[in-house]
Tab-separated table of C-alpha atoms in Angstrom:
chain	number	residue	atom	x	y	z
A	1166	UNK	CA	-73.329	-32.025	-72.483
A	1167	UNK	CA	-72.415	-35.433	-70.687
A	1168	UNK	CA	-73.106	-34.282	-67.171
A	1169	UNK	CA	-71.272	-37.614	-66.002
A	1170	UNK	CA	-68.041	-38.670	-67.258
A	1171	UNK	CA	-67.285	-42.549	-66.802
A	1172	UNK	CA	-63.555	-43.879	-67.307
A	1173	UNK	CA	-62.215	-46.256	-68.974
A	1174	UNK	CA	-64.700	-46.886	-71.631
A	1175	UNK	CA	-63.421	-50.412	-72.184
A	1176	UNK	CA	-61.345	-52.447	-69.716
A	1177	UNK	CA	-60.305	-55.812	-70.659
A	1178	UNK	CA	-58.407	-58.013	-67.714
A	1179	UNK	CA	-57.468	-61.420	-67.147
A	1180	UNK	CA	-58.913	-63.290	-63.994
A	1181	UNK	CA	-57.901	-62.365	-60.532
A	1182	UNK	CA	-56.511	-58.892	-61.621
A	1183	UNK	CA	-57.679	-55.562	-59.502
A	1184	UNK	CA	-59.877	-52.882	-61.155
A	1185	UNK	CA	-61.527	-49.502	-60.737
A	1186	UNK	CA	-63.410	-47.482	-62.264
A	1187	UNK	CA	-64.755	-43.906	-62.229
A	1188	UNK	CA	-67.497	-41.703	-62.945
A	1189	UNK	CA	-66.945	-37.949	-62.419
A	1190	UNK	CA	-69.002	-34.526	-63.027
A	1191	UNK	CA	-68.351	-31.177	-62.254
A	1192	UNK	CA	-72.028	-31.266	-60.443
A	1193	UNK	CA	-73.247	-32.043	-57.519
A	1194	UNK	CA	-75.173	-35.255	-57.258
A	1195	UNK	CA	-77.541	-36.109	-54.456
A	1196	UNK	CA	-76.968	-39.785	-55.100
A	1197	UNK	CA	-75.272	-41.981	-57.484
A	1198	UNK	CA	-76.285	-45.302	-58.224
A	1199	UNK	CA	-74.150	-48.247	-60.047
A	1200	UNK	CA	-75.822	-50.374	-62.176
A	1201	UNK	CA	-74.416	-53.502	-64.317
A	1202	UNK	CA	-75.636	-55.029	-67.424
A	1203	UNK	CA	-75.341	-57.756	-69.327
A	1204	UNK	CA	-75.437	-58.154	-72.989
A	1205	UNK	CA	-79.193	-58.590	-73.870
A	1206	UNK	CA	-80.924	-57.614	-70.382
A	1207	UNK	CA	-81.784	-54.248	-69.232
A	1208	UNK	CA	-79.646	-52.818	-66.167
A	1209	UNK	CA	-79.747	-54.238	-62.552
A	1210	UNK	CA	-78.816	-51.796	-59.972
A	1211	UNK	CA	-75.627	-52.483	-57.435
A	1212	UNK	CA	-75.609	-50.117	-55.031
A	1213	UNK	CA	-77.383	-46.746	-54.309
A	1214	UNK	CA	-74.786	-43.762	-52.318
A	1215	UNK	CA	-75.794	-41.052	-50.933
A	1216	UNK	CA	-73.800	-39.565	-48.434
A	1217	UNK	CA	-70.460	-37.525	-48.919
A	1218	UNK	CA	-67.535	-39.998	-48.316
A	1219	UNK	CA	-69.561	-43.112	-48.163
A	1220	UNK	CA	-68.177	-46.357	-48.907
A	1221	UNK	CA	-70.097	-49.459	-49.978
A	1222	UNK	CA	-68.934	-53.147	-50.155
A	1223	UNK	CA	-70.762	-55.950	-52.280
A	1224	UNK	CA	-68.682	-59.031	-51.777
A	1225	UNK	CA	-65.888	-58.384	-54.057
A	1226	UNK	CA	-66.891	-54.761	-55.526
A	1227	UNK	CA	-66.438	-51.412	-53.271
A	1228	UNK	CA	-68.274	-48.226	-53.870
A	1229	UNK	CA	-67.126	-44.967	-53.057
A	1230	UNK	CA	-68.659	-41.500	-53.619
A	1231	UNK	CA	-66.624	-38.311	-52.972
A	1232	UNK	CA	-66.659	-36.051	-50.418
A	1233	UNK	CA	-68.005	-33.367	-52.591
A	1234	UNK	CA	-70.948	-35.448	-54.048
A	1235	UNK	CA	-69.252	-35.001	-57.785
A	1236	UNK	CA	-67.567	-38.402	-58.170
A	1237	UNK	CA	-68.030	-41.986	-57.459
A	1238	UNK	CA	-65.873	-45.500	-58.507
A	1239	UNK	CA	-66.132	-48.533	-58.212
A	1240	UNK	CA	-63.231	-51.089	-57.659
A	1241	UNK	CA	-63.658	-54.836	-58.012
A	1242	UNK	CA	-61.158	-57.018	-56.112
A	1243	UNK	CA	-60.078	-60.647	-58.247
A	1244	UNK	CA	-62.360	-60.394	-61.106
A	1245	UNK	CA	-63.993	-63.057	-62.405
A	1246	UNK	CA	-65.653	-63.074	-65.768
A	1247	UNK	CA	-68.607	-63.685	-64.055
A	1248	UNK	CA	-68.065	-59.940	-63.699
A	1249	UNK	CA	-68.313	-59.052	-67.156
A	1250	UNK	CA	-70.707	-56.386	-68.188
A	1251	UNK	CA	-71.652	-52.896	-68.874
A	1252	UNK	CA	-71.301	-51.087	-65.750
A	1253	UNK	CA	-73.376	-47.754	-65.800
A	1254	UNK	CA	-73.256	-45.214	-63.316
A	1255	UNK	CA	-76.340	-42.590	-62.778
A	1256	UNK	CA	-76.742	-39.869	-60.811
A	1257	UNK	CA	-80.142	-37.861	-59.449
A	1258	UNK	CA	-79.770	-34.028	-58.860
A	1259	UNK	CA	-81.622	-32.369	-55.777
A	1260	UNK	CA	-85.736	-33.560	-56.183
A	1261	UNK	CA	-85.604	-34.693	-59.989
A	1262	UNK	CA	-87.540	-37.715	-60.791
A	1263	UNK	CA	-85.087	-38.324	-63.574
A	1264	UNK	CA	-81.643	-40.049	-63.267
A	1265	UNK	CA	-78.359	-39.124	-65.039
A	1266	UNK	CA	-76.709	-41.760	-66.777
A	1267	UNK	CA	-72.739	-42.077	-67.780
A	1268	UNK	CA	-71.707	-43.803	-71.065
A	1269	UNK	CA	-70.566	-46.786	-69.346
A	1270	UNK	CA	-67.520	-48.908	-69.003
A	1271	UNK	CA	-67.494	-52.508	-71.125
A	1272	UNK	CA	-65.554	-54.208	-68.466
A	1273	UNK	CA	-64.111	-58.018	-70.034
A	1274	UNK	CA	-62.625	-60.187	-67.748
A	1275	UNK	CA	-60.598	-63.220	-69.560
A	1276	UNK	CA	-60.641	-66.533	-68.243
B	499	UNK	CA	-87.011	-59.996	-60.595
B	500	UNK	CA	-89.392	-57.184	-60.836
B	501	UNK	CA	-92.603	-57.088	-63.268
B	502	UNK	CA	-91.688	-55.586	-66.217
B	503	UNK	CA	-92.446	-56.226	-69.534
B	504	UNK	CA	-91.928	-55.081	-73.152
B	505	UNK	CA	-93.596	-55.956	-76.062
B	506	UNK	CA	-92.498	-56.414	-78.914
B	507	UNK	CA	-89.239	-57.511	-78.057
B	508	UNK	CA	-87.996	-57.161	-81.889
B	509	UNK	CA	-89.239	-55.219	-84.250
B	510	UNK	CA	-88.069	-54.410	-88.018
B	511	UNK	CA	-89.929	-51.534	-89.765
B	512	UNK	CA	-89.570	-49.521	-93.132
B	513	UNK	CA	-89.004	-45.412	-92.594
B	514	UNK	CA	-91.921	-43.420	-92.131
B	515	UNK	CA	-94.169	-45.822	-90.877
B	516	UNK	CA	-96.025	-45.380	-87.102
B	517	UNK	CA	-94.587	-47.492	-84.204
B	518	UNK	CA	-95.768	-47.958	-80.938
B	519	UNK	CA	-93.652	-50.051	-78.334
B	520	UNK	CA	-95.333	-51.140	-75.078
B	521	UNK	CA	-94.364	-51.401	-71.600
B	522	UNK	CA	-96.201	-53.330	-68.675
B	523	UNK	CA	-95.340	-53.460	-65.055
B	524	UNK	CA	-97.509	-55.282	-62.161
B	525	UNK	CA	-95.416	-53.522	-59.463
B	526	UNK	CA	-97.659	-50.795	-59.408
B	527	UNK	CA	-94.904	-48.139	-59.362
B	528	UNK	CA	-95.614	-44.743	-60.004
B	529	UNK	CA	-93.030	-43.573	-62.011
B	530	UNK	CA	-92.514	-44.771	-65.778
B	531	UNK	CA	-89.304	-44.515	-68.082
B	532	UNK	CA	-88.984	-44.861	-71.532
B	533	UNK	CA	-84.815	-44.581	-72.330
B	534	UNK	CA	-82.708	-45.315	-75.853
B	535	UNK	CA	-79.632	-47.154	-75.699
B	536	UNK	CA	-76.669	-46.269	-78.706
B	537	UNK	CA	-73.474	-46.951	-78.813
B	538	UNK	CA	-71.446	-44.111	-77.651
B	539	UNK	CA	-74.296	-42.406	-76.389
B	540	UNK	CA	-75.039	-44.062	-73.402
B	541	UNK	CA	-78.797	-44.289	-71.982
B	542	UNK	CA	-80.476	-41.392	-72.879
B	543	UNK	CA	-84.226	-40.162	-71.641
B	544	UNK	CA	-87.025	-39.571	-73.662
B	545	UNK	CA	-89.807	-39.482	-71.720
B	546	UNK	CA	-91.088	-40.221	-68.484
B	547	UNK	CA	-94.629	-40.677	-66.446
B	548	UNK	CA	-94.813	-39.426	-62.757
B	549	UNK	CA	-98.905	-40.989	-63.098
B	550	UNK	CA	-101.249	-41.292	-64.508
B	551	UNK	CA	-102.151	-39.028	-67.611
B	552	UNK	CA	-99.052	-37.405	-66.372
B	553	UNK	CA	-95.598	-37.606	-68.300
B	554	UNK	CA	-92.698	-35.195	-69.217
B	555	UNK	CA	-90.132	-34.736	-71.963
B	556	UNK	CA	-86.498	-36.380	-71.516
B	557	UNK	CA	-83.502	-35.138	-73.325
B	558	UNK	CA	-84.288	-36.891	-76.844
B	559	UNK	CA	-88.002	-36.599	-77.171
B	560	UNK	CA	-88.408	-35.032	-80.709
B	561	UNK	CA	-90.066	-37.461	-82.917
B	562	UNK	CA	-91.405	-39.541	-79.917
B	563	UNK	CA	-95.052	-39.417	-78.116
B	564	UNK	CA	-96.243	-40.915	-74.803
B	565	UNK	CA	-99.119	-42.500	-73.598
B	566	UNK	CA	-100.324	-43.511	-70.362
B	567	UNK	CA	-104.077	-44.565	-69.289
B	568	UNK	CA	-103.373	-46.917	-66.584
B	569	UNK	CA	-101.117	-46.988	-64.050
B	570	UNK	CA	-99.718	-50.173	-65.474
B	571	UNK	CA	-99.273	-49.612	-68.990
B	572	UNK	CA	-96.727	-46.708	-70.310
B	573	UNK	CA	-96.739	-46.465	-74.225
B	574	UNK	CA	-94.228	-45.174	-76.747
B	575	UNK	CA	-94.999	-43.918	-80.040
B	576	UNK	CA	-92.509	-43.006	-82.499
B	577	UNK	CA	-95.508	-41.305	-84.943
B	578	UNK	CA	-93.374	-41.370	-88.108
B	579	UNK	CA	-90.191	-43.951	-87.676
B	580	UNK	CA	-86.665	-42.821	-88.778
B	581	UNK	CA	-83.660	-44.908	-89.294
B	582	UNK	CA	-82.060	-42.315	-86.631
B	583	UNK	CA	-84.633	-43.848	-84.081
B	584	UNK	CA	-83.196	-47.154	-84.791
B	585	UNK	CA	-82.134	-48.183	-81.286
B	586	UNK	CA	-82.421	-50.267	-77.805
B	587	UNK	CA	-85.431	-49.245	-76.257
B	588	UNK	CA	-85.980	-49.876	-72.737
B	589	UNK	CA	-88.680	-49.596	-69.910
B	590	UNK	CA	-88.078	-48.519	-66.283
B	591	UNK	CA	-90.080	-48.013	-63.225
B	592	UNK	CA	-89.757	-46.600	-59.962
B	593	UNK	CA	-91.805	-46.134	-56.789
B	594	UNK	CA	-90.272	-42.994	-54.788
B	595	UNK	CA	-92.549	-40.088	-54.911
B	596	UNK	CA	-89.147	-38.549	-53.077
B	597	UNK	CA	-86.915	-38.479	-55.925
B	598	UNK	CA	-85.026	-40.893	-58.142
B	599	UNK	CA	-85.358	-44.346	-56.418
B	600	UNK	CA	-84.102	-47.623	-57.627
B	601	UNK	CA	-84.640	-48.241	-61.346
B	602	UNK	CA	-85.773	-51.488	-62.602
B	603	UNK	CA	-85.350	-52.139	-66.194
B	604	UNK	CA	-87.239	-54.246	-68.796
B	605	UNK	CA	-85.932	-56.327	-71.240
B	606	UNK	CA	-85.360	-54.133	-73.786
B	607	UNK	CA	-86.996	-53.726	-77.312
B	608	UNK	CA	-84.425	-53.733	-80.019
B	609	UNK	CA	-86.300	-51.388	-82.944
B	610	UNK	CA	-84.499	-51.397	-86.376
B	611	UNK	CA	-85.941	-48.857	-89.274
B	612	UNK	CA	-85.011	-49.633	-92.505
């Protein structure tokens, strides 16, 4: 069972288009974390969320996680294809040590 | 950048044969990871170390064993490769003895069983 569900799977956009994407569960999640990664390299974290409602900002990317602690997205303002990757989302459930991860979404932005 | 590393970083090897993939971190973080990547499947857990001499079974452990003897050094051993185990292998650590923390990722070791 895929505790977190990560839409779309593959997103390919030209430059300077809007995006979001999303990564929902029907648990609750302590805190979800976004990572990206490239092709080759292991995953670098973007942002940690923790709280019900919060909203992050990292230049051109915004991070949201639901009210209820089940969902998060992410929505990238004028992508560039410096933004291309694998983003990942994972989520940690009340004191695990271990982290839940999505599938992913293969995010292409065209020059 | 954290200090992780993975060695080897390729490997090829025939079915059946013993395998055991390294990671090394100078962060000293207490928490080790050892995760597949597949296509379709996502990153998946196998094991994990919350110390020394102390680790625990992920979702996908069968056919995988772990070592770890220093606080630096976290070991996988796949004790009889199959070409089902052929797969991205990456390292993570992390420091929080409160929980998941941030996760910093090796390099990756891309293992391919013939």
């Amino acid at each position: 069972t895929q505790l977190l569900e990560q839409s779309p799977q593959f997103l390919s956009i030209q430059e300077g288009e809007n995006l979001t994407v999303y990564c929902n569960s029907s648990s609750v999640f302590s805190s979800l974390q976004w990572y990206r990664q490239e092709p080759g390299e292991g995953p670098v974290l973007l942002v940690t969320v923790v709280t019900g409602g919060e909203v992050k900002k990292l230049k051109r990317l915004t991070f949201q996680f639901g009210d209820a602690r089940k969902d998060s997205s992410l929505h990238i303002t004028a992508a560039q294809p410096g933004d291309t990757g694998l983003y990942l989302c994972a989520g940690a459930q009340g004191g695990s040590e271990k982290l839940v991860f999505g599938k992913g979404t293969k995010l292409t932005v065209n020059p | 950048d954290a200090g992780i590393t993975q060695s080897p970083r390729h490997k090829v090897t025939e079915t059946g044969t013993p395998v055991t993939l390294r990671c090394h971190q100078t962060e000293n973080h207490r928490y080790m990871y050892w995760y597949r990547q597949d296509p379709g499947h996502g990153l998946r857990l196998i094991h994990y170390s919350y110390g020394v001499k102390d680790t625990d079974k992920g979702e996908v452990s069968d056919g995988y064993s772990v070592s770890r003897s220093k606080t630096e050094d976290f070991l996988l051993t796949l004790e009889s490769a199959t070409s089902s185990q052929t797969s991205v292998y990456f390292c993570a650590i992390s420091e929080s003895y409160k929980g998941p923390d941030t996760q910093y990722f090796g390099p990756g070791t891309r293992l391919t069983v013939l």
